[in-house]
GROMACS .gro file of C-alpha atoms in nm:
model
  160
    1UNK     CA    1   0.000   0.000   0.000
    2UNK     CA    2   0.172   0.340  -0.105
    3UNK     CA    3   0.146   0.614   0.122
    4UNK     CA    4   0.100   0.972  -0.019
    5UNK     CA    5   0.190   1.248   0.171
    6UNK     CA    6   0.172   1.637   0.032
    7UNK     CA    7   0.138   1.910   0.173
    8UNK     CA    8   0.015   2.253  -0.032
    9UNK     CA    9  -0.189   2.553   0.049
   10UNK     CA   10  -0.531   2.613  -0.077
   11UNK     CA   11  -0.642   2.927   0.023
   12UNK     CA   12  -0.509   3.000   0.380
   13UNK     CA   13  -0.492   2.654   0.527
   14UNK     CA   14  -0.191   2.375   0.426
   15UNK     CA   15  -0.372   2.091   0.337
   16UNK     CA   16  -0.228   1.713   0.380
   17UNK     CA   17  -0.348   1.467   0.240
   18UNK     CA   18  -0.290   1.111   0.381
   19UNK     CA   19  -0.362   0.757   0.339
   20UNK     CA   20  -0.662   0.660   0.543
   21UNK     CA   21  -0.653   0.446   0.890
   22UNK     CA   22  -0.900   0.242   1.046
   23UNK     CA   23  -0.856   0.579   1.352
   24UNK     CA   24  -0.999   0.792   1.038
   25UNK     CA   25  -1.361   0.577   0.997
   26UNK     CA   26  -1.530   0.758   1.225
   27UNK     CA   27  -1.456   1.117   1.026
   28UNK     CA   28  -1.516   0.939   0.671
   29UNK     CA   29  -1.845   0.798   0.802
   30UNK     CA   30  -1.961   1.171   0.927
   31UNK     CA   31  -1.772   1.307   0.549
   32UNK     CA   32  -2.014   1.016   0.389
   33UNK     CA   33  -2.296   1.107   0.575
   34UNK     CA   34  -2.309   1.480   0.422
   35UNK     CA   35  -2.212   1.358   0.095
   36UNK     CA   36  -2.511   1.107   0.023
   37UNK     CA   37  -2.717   1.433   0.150
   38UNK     CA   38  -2.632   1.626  -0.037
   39UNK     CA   39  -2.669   1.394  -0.343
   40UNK     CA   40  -3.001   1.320  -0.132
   41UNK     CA   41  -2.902   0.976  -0.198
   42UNK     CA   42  -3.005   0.698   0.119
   43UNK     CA   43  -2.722   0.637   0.341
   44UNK     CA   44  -2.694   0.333   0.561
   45UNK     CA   45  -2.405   0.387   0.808
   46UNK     CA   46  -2.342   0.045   0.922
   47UNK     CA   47  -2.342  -0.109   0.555
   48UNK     CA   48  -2.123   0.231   0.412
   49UNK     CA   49  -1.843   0.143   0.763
   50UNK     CA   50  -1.848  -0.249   0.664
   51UNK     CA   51  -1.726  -0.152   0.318
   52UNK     CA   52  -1.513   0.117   0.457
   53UNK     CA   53  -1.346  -0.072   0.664
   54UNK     CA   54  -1.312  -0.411   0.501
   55UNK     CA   55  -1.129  -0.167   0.203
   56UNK     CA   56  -0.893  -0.024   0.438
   57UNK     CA   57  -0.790  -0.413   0.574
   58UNK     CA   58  -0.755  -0.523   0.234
   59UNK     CA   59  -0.523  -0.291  -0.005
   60UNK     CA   60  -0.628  -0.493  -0.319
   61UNK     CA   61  -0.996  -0.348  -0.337
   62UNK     CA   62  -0.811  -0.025  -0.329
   63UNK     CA   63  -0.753   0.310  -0.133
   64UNK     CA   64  -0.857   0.567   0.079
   65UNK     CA   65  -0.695   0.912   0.141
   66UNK     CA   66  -0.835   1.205   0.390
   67UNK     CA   67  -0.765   1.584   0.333
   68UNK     CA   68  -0.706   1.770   0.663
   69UNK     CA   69  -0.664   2.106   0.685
   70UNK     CA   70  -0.510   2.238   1.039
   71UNK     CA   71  -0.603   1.845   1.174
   72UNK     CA   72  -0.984   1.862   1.028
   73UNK     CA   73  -1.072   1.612   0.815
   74UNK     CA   74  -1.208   1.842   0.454
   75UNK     CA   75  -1.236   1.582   0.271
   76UNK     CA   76  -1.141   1.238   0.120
   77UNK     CA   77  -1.082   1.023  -0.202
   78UNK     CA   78  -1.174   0.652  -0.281
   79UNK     CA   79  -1.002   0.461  -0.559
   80UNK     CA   80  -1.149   0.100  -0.601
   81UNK     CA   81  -0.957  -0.158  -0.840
   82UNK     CA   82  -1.087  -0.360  -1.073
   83UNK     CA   83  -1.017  -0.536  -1.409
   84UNK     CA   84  -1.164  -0.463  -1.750
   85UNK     CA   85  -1.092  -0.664  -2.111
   86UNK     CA   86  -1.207  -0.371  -2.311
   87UNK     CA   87  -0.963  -0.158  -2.092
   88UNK     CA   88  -0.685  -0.385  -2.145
   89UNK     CA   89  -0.626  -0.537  -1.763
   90UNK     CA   90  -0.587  -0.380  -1.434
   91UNK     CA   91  -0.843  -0.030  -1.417
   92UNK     CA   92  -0.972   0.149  -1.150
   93UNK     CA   93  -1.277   0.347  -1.054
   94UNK     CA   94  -1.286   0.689  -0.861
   95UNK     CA   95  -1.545   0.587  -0.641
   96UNK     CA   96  -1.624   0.873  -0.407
   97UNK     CA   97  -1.443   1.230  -0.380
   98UNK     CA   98  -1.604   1.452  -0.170
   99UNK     CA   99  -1.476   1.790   0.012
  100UNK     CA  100  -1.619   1.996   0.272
  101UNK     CA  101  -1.849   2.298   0.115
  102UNK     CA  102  -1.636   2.552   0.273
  103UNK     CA  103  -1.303   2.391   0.077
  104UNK     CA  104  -1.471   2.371  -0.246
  105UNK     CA  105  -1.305   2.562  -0.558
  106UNK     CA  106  -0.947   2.600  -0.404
  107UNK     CA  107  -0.778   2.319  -0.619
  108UNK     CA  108  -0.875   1.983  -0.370
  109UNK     CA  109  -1.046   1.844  -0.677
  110UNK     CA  110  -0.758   1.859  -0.901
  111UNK     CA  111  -0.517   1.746  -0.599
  112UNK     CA  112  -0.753   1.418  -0.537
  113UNK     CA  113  -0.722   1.326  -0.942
  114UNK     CA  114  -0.348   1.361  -0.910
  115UNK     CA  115  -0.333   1.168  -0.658
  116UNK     CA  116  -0.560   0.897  -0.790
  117UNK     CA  117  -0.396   0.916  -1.120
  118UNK     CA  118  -0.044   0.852  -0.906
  119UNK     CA  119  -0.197   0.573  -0.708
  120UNK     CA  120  -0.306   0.382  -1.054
  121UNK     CA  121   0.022   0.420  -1.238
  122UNK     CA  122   0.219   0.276  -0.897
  123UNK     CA  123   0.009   0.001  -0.915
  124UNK     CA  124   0.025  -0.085  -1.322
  125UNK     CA  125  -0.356   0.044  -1.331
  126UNK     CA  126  -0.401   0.138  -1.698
  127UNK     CA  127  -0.738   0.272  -1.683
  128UNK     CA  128  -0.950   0.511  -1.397
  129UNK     CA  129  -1.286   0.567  -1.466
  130UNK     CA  130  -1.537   0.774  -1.264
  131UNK     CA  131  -1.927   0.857  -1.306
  132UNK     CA  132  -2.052   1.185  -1.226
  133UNK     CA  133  -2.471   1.295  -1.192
  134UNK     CA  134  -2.528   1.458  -1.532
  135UNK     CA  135  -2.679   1.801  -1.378
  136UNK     CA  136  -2.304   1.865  -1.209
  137UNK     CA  137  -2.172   2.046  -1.443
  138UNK     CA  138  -1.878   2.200  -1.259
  139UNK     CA  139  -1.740   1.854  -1.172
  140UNK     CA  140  -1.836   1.739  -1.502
  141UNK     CA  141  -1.619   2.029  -1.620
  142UNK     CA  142  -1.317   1.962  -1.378
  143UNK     CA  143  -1.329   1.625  -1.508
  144UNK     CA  144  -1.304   1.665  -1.846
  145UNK     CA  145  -1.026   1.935  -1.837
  146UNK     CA  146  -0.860   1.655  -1.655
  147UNK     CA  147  -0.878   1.448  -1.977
  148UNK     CA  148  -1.184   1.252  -1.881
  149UNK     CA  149  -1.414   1.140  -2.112
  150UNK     CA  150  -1.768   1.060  -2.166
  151UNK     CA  151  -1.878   0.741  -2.317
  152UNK     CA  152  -2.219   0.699  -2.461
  153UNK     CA  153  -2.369   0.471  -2.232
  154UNK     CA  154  -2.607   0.466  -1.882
  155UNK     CA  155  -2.409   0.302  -1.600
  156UNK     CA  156  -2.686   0.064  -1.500
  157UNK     CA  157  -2.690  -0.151  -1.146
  158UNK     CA  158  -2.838  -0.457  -1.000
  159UNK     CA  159  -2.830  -0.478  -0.619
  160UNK     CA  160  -2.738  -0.886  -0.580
   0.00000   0.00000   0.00000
């Protein structure tokens, strides 16, 4: 498991972002909590810190990584790994970024694909993938000046 460590400055507070600990479930939990709200998607806690914590035991479903700024978790990044023929092996999927509203638009977006994008080529991951709703445009936008593409297709799910 790699361990990134940076430090920068987005607006007046130095930011670090670290690899998550089992210590940090109890902040991601909370930092989950507001993002399915805001996405007013449902949001069951014990379910969302099984998965949590079950990724952070076992580094080959992926990564974690929590943004503090001055010791307060802002934010955090989840990289899942997978594997993909039509992708050509080992991809990945940014599963959840999220950041604090009063961090948004000082550059923790672009740090969290940079660090994703690190993460994959360490690990000989060829491909990362995301999915974004289609009425965010701004992240939509980030994305795509990040070189991320749209594919014409509908992500489609069934809960087994």
């Amino acid at each position: 498991m790699i361990s990134l460590q940076e430090k920068g400055s987005l607006g007046s507070a130095a930011i670090e972002s670290q690899e998550a600990r089992a210590s940090d479930t109890g902040e991601l939990i909370a930092m989950m909590r507001a993002f399915y709200a805001e996405l007013e998607e449902p949001f069951d806690a014990i379910r969302a810190e099984q998965a949590l914590r079950a990724m952070l035991e076992n580094p080959l479903y992926g990564a974690v990584w929590v943004f503090r700024a001055d010791g307060r978790a802002v934010g955090y990044l989840v990289v899942t790994h997978g594997y993909s023929l039509e992708f050509g092996g080992r991809d990945a999927f940014i599963d959840e970024v999220y950041t604090v509203p009063e961090m948004r638009r000082q550059g923790l977006g672009v740090r969290a694909l940079a660090i994703a994008e690190e993460h994959c080529r360490r690990n000989q991951i060829g491909a990362l993938r995301l999915e974004v709703h289609h009425e965010n445009r701004r992240a939509r936008a980030l994305y795509e000046r990040s070189g991320y593409e749209a594919h014409e297709r509908h992500l489609m799910t069934k809960w087994l």
